[in-house]
Coordinates of N, CA and C in Angstrom, one line a residue:
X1 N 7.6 0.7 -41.1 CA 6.4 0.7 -40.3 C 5.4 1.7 -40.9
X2 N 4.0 1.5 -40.8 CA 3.0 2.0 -41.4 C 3.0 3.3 -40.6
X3 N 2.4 4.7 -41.2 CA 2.0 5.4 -40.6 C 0.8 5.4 -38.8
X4 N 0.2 4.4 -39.5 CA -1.0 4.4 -38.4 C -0.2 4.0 -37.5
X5 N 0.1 2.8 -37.6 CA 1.2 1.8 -36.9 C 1.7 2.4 -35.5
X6 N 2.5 3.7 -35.9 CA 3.1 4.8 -35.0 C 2.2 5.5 -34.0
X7 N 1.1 5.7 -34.7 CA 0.0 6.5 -34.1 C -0.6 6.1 -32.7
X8 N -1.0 4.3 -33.2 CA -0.7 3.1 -32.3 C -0.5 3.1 -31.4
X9 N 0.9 2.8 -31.6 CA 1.8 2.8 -30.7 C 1.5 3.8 -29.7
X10 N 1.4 5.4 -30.2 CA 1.6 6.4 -29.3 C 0.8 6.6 -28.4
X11 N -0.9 6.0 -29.2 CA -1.8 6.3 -28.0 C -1.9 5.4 -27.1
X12 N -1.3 3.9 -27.1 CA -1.5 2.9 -26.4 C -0.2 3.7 -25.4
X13 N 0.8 4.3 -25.4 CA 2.0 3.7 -24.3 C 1.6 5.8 -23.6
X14 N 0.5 6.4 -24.5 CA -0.1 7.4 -23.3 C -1.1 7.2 -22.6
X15 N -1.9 6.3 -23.0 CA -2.8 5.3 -22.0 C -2.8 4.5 -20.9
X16 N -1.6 3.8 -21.0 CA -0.9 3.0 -20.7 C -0.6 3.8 -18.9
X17 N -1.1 3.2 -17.6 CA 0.1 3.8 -16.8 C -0.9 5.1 -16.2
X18 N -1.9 5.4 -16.7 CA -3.0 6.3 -16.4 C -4.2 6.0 -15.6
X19 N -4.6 6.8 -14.4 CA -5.5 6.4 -13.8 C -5.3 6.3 -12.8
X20 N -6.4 6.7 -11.9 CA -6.2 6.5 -10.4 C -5.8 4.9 -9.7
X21 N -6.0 3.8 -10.4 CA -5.8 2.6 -10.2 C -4.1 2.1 -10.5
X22 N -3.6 3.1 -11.5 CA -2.4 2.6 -11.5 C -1.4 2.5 -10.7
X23 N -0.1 2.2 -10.6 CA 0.1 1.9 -8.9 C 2.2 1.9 -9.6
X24 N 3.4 2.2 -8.8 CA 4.8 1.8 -9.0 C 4.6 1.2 -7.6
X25 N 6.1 0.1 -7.9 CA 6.3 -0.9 -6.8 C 6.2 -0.2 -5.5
X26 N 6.0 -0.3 -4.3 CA 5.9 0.2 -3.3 C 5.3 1.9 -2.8
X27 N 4.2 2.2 -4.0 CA 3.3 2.9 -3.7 C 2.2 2.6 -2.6
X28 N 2.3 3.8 -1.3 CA 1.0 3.3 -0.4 C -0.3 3.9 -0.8
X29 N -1.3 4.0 -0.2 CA -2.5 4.7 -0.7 C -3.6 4.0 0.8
X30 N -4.2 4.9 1.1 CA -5.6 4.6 1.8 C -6.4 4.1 0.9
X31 N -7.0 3.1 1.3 CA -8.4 2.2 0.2 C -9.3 3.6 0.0
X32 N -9.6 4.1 -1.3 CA -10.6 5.0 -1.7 C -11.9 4.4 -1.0
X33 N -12.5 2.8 -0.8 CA -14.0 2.6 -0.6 C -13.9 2.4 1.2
X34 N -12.0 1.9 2.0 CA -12.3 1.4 2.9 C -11.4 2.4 3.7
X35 N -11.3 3.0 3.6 CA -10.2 4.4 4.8 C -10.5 4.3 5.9
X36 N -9.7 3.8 7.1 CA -8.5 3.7 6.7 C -7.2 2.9 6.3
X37 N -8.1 2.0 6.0 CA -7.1 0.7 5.5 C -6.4 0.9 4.6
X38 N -5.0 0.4 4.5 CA -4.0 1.0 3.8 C -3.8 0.3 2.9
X39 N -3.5 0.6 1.5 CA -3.1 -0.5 0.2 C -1.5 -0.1 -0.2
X40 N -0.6 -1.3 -0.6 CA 0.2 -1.6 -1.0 C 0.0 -1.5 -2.6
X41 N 1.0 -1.7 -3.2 CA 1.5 -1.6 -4.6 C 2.8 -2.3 -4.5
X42 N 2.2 -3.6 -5.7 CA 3.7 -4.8 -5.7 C 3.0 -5.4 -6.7
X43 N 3.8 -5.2 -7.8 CA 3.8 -5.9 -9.5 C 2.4 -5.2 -9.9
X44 N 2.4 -3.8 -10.0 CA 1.5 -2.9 -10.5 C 0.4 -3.2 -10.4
X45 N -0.5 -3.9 -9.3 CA -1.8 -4.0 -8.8 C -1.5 -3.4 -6.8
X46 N -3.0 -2.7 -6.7 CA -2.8 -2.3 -5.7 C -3.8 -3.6 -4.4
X47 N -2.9 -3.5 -3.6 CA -3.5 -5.0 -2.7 C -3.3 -4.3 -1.4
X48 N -4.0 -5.2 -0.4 CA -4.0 -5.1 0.8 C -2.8 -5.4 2.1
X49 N -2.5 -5.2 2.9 CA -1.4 -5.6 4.1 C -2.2 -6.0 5.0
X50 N -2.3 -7.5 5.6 CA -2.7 -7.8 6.6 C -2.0 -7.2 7.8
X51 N -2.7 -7.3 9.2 CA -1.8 -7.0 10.4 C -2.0 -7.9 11.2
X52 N -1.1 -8.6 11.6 CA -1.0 -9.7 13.3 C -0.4 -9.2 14.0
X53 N -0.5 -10.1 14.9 CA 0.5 -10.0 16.4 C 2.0 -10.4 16.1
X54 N 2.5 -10.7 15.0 CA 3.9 -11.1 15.3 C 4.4 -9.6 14.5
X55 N 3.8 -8.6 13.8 CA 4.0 -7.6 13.1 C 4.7 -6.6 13.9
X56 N 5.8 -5.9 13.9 CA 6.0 -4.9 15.0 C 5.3 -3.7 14.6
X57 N 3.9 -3.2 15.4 CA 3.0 -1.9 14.4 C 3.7 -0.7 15.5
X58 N 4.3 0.7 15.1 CA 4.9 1.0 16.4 C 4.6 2.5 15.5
X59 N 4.8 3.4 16.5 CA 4.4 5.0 16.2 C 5.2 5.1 15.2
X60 N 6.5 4.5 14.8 CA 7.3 5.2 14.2 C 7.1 4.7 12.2
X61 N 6.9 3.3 12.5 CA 6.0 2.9 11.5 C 5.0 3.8 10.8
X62 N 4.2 3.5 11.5 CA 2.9 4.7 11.3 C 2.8 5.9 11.0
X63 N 4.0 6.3 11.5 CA 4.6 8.2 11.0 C 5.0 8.2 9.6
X64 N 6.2 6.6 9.2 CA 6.4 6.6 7.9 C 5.2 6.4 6.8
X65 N 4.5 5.8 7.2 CA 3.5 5.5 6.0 C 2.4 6.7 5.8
X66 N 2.6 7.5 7.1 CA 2.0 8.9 6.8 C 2.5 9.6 6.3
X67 N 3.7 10.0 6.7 CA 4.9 11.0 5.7 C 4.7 10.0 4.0
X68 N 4.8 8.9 3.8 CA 4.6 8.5 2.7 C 3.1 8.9 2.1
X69 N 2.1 9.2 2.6 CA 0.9 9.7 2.1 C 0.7 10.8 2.2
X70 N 2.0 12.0 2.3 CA 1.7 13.0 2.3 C 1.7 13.9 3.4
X71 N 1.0 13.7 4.4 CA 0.5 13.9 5.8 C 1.5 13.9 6.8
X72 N 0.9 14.8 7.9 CA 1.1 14.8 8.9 C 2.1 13.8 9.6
X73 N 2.3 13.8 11.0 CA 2.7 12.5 11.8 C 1.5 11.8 11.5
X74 N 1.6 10.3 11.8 CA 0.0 9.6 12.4 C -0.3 10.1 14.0
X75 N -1.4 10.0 14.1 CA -1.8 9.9 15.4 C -2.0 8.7 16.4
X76 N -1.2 7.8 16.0 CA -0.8 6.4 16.6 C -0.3 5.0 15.7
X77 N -0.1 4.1 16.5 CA 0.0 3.1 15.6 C -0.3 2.8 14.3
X78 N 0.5 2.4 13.6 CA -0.2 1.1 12.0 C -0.9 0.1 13.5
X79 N -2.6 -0.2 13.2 CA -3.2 -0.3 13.2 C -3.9 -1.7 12.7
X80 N -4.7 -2.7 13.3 CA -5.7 -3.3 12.8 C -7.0 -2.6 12.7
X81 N -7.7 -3.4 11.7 CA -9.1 -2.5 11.4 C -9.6 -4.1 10.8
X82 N -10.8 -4.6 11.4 CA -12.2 -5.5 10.1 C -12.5 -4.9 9.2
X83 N -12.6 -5.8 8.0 CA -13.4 -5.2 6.9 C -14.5 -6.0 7.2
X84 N -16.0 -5.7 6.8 CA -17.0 -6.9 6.3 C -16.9 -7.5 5.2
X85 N -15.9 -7.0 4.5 CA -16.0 -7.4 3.0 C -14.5 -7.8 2.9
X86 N -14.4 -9.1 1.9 CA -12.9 -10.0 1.5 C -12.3 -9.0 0.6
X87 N -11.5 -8.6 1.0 CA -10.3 -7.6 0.3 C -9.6 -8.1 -0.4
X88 N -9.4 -8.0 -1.6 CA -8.5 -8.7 -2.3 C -7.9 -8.2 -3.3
X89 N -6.5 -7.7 -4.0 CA -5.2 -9.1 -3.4 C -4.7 -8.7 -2.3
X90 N -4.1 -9.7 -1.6 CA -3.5 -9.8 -0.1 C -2.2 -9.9 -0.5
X91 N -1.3 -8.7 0.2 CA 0.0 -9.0 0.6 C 0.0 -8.8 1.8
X92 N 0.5 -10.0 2.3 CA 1.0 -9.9 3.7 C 2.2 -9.7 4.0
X93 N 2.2 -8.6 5.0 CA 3.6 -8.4 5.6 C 4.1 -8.6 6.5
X94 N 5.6 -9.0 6.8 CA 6.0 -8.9 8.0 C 7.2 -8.0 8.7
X95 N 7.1 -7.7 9.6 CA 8.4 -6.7 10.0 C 8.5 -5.6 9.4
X96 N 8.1 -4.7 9.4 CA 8.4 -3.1 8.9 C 8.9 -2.2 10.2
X97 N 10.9 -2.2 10.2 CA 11.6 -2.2 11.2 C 12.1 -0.6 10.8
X98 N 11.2 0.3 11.0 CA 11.4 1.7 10.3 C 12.3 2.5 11.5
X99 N 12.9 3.1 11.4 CA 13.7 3.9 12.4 C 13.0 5.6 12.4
X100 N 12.6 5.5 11.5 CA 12.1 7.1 11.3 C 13.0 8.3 10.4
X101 N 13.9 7.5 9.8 CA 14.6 8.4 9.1 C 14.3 8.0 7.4
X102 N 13.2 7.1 6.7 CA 12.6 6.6 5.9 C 11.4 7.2 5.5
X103 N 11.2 7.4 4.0 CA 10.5 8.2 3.6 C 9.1 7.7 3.1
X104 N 9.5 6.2 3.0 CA 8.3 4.9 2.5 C 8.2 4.0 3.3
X105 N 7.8 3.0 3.1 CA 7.8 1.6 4.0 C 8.7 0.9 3.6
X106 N 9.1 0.9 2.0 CA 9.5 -0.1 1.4 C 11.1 0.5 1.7
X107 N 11.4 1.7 2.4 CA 12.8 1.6 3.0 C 13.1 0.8 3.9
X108 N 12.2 0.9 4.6 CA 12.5 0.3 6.1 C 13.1 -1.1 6.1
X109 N 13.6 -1.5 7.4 CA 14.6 -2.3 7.1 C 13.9 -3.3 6.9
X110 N 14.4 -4.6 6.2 CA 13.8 -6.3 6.1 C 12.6 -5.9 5.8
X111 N 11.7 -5.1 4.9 CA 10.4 -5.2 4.8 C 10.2 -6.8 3.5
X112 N 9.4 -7.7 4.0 CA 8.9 -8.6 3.3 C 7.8 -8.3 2.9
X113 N 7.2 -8.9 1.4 CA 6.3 -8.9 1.1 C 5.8 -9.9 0.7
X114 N 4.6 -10.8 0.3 CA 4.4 -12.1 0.2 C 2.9 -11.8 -0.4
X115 N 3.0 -12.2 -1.7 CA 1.5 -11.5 -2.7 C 1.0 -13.0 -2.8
X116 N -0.1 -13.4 -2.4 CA -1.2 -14.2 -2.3 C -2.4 -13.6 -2.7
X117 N -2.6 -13.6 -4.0 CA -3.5 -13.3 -4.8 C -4.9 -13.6 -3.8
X118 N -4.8 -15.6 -3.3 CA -6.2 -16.1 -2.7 C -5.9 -16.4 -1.6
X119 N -5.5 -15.6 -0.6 CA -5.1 -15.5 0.4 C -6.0 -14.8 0.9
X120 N -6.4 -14.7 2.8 CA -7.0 -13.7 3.2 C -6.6 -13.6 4.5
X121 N -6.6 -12.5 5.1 CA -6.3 -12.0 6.7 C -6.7 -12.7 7.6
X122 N -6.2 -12.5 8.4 CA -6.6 -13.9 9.9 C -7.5 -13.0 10.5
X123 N -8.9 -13.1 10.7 CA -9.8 -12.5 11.4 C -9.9 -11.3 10.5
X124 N -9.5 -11.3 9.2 CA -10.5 -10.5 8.4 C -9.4 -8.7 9.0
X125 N -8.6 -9.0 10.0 CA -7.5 -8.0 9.9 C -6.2 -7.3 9.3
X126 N -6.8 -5.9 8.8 CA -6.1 -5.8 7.4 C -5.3 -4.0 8.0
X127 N -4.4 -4.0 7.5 CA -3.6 -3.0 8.6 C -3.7 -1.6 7.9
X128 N -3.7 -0.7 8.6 CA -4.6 1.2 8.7 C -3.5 1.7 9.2
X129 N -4.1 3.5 8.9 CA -3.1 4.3 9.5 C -4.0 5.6 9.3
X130 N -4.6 6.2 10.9 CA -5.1 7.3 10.8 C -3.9 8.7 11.0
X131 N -3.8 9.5 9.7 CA -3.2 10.5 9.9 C -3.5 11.7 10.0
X132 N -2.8 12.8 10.4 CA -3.1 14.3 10.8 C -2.9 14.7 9.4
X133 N -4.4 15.6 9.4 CA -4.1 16.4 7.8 C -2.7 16.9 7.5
X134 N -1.9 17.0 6.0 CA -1.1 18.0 6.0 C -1.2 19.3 6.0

């Protein structure tokens, strides 16, 4: 292999993986433009979580995905919130069956995920979580 070759290599794989945009499987994050709507991380792009009524959104939920951001308890439910604007990519979820001894979402029990690139929320509702500073 060529000298440069190596060089290459090294600066593409410290590039690589850098940036506020980069994301591991089951990273949460508050939307930087739309807070407090919450973003998922699934196959290294960060997307959205819709919220319905068959969703169980419950305090204890809401505490995990705070403890996952760092923070405080929440101060109530995971949450619906409208955007005006089509959020995209959509993962929708269902069932996030957290007991409160869970440090992410993606512990909790039976969490599904379902990535619909061109998919969009029913009524434009995309699921939040206001939390208490740390």
């Amino acid at each position: 292999m060529q000298p440069w070759a190596v060089f290459c290599i090294i600066i593409i794989i410290a590039t690589c993986g850098s940036g506020e945009n980069s994301c591991y499987e089951g990273d949460l994050r508050v939307d930087p433009g739309n807070g407090p709507i919450l973003q998922f991380c699934s196959g290294g792009i960060w997307g959205y979580m819709c919220a319905s009524n068959n969703i169980k959104q419950n305090k204890i939920n809401a505490d995990v995905a705070c403890q996952q951001l760092g923070k405080k308890l929440s101060k109530g439910d995971i949450t619906n919130v409208t955007s005006n604007t089509r959020l995209s990519p959509i993962y929708y979820y269902n069932f996030f069956a957290c007991t409160g001894y869970e440090t992410k979402l993606k512990e909790c029990r039976t969490p599904v995920i379902y990535n619909t690139f061109n998919g969009r929320c029913r009524n434009d509702l995309y699921a939040a979580a206001v939390c208490e500073p740390a």
